[in-house]
XYZ file of C-alpha atoms in Angstrom:
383
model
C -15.261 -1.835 11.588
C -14.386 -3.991 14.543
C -11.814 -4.961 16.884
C -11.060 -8.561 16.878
C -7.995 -11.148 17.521
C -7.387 -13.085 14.539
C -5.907 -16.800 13.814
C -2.372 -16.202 12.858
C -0.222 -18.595 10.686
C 3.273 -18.355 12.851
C 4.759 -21.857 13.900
C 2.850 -23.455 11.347
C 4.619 -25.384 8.485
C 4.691 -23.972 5.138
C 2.749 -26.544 3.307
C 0.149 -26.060 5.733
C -0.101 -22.534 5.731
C -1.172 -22.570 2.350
C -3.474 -25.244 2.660
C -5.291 -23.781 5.791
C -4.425 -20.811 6.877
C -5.875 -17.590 6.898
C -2.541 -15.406 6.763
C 0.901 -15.248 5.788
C 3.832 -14.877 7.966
C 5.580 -13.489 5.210
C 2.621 -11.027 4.199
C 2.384 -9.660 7.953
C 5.847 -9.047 8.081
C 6.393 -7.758 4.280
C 2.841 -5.369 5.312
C 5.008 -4.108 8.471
C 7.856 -3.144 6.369
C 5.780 -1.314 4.106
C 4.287 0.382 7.401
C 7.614 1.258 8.689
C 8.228 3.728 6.526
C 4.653 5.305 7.148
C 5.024 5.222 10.650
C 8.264 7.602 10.690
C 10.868 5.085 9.461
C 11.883 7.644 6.488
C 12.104 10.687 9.184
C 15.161 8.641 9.993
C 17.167 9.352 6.661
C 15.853 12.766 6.695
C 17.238 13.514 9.746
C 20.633 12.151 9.292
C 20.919 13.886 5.679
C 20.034 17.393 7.338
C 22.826 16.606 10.139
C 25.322 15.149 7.834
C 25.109 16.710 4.912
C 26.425 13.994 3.396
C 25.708 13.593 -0.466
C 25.203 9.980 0.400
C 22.664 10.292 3.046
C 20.695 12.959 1.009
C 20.408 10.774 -1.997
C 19.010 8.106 0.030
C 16.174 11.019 1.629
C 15.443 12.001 -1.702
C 14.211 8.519 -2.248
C 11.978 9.190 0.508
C 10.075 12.118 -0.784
C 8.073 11.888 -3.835
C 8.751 13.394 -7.670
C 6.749 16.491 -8.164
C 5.031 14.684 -11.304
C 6.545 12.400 -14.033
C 10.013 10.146 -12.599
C 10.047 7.725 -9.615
C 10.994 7.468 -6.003
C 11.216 4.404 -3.612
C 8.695 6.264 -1.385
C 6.210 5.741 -4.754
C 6.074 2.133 -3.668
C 4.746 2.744 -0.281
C 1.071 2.649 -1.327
C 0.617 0.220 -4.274
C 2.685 -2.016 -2.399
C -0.056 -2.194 0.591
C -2.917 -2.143 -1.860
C -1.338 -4.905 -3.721
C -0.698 -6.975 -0.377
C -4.471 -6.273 0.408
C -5.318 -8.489 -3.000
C -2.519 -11.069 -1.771
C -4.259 -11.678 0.787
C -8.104 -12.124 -1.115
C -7.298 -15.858 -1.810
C -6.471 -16.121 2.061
C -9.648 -14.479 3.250
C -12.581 -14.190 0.692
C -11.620 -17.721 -1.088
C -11.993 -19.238 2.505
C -15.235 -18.123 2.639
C -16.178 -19.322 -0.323
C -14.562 -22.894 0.187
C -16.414 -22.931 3.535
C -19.868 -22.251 1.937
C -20.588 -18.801 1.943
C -22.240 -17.121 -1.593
C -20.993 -14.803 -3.967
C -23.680 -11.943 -3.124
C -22.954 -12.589 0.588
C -19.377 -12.121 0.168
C -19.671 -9.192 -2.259
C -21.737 -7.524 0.037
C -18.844 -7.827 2.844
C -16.443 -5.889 -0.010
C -18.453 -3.291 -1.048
C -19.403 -2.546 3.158
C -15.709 -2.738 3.703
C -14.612 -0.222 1.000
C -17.436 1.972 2.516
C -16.026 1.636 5.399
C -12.832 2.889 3.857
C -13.537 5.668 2.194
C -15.760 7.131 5.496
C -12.563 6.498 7.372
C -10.550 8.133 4.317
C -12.762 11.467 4.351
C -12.210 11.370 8.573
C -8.546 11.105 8.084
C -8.135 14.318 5.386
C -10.826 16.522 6.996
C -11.585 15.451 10.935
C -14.959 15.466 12.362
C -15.314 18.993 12.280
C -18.565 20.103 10.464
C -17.546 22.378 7.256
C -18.976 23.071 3.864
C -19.120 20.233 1.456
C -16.860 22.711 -0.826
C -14.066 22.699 1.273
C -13.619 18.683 2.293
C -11.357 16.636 0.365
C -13.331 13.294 -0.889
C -10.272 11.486 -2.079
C -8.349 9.546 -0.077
C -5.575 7.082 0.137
C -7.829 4.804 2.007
C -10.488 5.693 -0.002
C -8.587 4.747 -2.845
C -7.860 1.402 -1.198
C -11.635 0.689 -0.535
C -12.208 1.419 -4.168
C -9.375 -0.583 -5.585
C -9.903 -3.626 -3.404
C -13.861 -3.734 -4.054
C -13.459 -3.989 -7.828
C -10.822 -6.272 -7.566
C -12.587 -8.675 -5.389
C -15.636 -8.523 -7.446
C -13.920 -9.599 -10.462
C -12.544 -12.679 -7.916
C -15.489 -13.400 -6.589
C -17.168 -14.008 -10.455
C -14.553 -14.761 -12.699
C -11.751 -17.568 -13.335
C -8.177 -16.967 -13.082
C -7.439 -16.251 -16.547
C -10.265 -14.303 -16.696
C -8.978 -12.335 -13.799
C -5.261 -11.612 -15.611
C -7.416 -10.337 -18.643
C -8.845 -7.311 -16.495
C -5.697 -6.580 -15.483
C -4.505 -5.559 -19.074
C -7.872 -3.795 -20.001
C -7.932 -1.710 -16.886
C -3.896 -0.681 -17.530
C -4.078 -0.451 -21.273
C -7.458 0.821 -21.625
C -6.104 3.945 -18.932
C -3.359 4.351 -21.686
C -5.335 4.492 -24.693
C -7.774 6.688 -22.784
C -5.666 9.188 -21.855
C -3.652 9.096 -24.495
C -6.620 9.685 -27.407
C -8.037 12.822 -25.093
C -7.127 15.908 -22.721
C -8.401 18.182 -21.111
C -10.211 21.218 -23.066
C -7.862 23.584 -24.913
C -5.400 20.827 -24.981
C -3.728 18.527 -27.216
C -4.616 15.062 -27.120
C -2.364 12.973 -25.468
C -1.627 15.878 -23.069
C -0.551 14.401 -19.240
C 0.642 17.932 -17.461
C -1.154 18.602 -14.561
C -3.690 20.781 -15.931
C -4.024 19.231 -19.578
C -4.602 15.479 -18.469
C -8.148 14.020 -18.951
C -8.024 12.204 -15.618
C -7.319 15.540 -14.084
C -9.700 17.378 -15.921
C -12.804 14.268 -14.905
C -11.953 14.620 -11.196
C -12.447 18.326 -11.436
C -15.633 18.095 -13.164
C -17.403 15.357 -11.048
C -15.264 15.096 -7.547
C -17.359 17.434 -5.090
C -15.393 19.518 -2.597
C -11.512 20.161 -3.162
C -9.242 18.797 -4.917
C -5.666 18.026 -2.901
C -3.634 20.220 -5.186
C -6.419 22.100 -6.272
C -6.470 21.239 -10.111
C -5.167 17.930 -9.226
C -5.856 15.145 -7.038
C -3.127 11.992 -6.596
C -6.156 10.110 -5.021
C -8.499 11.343 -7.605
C -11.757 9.473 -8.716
C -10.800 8.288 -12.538
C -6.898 7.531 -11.693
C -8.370 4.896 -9.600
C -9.410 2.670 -12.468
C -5.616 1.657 -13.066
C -5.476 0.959 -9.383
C -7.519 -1.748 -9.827
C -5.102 -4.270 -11.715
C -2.520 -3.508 -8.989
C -5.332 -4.606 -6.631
C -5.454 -7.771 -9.405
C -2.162 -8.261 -9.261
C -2.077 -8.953 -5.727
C -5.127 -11.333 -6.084
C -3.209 -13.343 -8.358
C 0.024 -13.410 -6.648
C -1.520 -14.868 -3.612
C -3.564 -17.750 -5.728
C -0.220 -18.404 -6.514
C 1.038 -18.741 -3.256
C -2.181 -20.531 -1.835
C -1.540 -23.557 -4.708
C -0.985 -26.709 -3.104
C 0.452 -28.349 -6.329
C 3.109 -26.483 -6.525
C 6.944 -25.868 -5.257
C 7.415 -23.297 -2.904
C 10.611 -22.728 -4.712
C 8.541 -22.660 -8.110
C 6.038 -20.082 -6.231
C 9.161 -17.907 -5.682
C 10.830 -18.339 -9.016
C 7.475 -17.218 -11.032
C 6.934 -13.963 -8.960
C 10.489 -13.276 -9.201
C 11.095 -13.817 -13.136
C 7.804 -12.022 -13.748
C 8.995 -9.276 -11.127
C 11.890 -8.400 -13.667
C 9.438 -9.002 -16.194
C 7.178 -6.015 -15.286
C 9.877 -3.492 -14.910
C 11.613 -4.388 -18.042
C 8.003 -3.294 -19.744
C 7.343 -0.342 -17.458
C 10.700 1.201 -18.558
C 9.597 0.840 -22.050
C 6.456 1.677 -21.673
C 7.802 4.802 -19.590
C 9.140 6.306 -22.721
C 5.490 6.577 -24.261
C 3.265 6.744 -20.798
C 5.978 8.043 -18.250
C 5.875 6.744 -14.461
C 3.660 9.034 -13.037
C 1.976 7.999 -9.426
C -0.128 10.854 -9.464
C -1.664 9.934 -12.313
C -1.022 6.284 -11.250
C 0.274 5.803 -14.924
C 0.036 1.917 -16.045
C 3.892 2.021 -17.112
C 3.529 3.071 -12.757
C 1.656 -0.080 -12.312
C 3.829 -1.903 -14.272
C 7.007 -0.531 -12.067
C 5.706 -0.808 -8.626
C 3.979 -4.251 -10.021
C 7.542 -5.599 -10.216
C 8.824 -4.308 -7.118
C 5.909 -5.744 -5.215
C 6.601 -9.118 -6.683
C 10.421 -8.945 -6.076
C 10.016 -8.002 -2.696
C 6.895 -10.530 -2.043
C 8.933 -13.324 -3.290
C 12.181 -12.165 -1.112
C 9.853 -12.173 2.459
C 8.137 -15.200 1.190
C 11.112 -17.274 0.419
C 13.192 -16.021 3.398
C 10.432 -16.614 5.824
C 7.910 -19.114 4.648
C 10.390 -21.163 2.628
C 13.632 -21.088 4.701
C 11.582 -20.562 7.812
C 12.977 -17.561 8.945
C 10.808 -15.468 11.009
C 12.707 -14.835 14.212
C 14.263 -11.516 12.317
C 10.646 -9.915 10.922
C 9.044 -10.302 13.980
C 9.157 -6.657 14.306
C 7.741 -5.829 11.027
C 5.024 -8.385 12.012
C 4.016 -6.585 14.981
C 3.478 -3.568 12.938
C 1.821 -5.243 9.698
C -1.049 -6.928 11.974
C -2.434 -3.281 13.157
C -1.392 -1.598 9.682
C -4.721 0.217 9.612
C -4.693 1.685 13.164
C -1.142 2.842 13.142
C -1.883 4.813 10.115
C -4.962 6.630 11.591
C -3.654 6.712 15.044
C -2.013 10.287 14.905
C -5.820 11.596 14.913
C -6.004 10.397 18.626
C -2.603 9.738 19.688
C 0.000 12.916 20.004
C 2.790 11.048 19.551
C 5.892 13.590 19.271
C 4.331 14.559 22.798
C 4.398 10.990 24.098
C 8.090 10.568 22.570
C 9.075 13.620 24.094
C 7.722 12.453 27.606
C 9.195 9.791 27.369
C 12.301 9.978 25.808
C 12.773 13.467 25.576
C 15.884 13.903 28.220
C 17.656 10.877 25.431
C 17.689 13.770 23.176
C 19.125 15.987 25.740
C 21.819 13.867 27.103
C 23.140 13.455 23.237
C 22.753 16.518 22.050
C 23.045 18.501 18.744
C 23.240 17.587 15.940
C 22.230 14.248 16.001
C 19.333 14.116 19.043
C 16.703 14.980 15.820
C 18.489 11.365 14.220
C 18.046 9.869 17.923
C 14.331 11.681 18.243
C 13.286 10.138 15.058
C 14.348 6.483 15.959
C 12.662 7.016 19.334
C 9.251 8.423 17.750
C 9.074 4.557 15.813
C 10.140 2.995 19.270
C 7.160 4.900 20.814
C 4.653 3.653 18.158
C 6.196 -0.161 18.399
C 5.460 -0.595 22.218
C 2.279 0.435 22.202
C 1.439 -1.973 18.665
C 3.552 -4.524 20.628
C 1.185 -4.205 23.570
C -1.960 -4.746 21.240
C -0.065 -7.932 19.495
C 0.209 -9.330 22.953
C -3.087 -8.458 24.063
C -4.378 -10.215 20.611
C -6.321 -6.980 19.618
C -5.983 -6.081 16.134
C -8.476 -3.621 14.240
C -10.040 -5.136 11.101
C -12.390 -3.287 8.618
């Protein structure tokens, strides 16, 4: 893991940006927005549905909570959504390598290091660095999961075609289906995907060491990653897509949007057989947060790399080029404390009810400055 400043693609002309460079305005920005929410940008709705009690602003928190197992939430889209911008951005990163020379094993090498990487960082973030029995750390991870994800994706980049490529995608998603629809845990009927009767389930408690997050259950768990993997595909073909230099921007946008609506019309039917389930990252779940993440890929790319823009998602930007380090930050930083410091007497001077509403906005405002003050400095860290 390093520290570095990186090229960025902002001023440049659309065209060019997918001829030569190594990032995406609109995949920064759409990152950032995916970040905000992370960050504390849901705390926000919370907040005002607990001061309100409005029944519109508590329909619009409940969005930002997750269902307690089968059904969907917008705050479900949070993590595919970055893991599929991570394979967006393959074609940007690993193909450049490749075009400028480097080999397949040197390059597979740097993914396999970098999920490593991941997952070490993934056990630090669940459990510290305090020394404790291996029964009692938690293994899975949602950047562990990412490391995972991203590795096997790449490696099917790295030695297969693009067709080839879309292929794995429906033998990861449909081979998860069949799989867990044929089998169950012991004592349970096949097909069986409750929380205790679900062969994924049942796999992560027989060969994940240490605990499980919910004990019987984990929603990083080991085998539900193998889905994860065409979402990580997905991604990687999106952003060949975008990196074409044959083809209309406008005809770039069109595809992922058409196909977008295409997903979620299958993961709706496909939810009647093999319901949305992000804990068990369901494919009828990849399917569904497959078309989001198109819809809203083609949306920042055709507002910002099309139309040109960018003026607006700057601040999403500033947040989407330290994505990593903002989400592991609150192991070093005490930020409610530095919020407070700072804008602590804000809070005072308005007051209940709404200085948790004003609190909240000020806790993101805290956690912009000091990203802002990295952007400027050009330090951003990379893994």
């Amino acid at each position: 893991m390093a520290t570095t400043a990186t090229a960025s693609s902002e001023g440049a002309p659309a065209d060019d940006i997918n001829k030569a460079s190594t990032r995406l305005f609109s995949l920064d920005a759409l990152r950032g927005f995916d970040m905000f929410w992370i960050m504390g940008g849901e705390e926000i709705f919370h907040t005002l549905a607990k001061t309100t009690k409005s029944p519109f602003w508590e329909a619009i928190a409940l969005q930002f909570t997750h269902p307690d197992w089968n059904g969907f939430h917008l705050y479900d889209l949070i993590f595919p959504l970055f893991l599929f911008m991570a394979g967006v951005s393959t074609p940007f990163s690993v193909g450049r390598e490749l075009e400028k020379g480097k080999s397949r094993g040197q390059l597979t090498l740097r993914v396999i290091k970098r999920a490593a990487i991941l997952v070490l960082l993934g056990i630090v973030y669940n459990n510290g660095l305090n020394i404790m029995p291996i029964s009692q750390i938690r293994f899975a991870s949602v950047l562990g999961r990412i490391g995972i994800a991203y590795m096997f994706a790449n490696i099917i980049y790295l030695y297969s075609r693009e067709r080839m490529q879309m292929v794995w995608f429906w033998v990861f998603i449909i081979g998860y289906w069949l799989l867990l629809k044929f089998t169950s845990a012991p004592g349970f009927p096949h097909g069986d995907l409750t929380m205790q009767g679900n062969f994924a389930s049942y796999m992560d408690r027989l060969i994940l060491p240490g605990k499980l997050y919910l004990g019987i259950h984990d929603p990083e768990g080991l085998f539900s990653t193998i889905p994860t993997i065409s979402t990580g595909l997905l991604g990687i073909l999106t952003g060949q897509l975008l990196k074409k230099t044959g083809l209309a921007q406008t005809r770039k946008v069109a595809i992922m949007a058409v196909t977008g609506v295409i997903f979620l019309i299958i993961a709706q039917i496909w939810n009647l057989d093999f319901p949305i389930n992000k804990n068990l990252w369901t494919s009828s779940f990849v399917m569904q947060v497959g078309g989001l993440s198109l819809l809203l890929m083609a949306l920042f790319y055709y507002v910002i790399d099309v139309l040109g823009y960018k003026k607006w998602a700057f601040f999403f930007r500033v947040i989407g080029m330290n994505s990593i380090l903002i989400y592991i930050s609150g192991h070093f930083i005490k930020w409610q404390y530095t919020t407070d410091g700072f804008f602590g007497w804000i809070g005072q001077l308005v007051g209940d009810p709404y200085n948790i509403v004003v609190m909240a906005v000020c806790f993101i405002l805290v956690k912009w400055i000091f990203l802002y003050y990295l952007y400027q400095k050009k330090t951003f860290l990379r893994v």
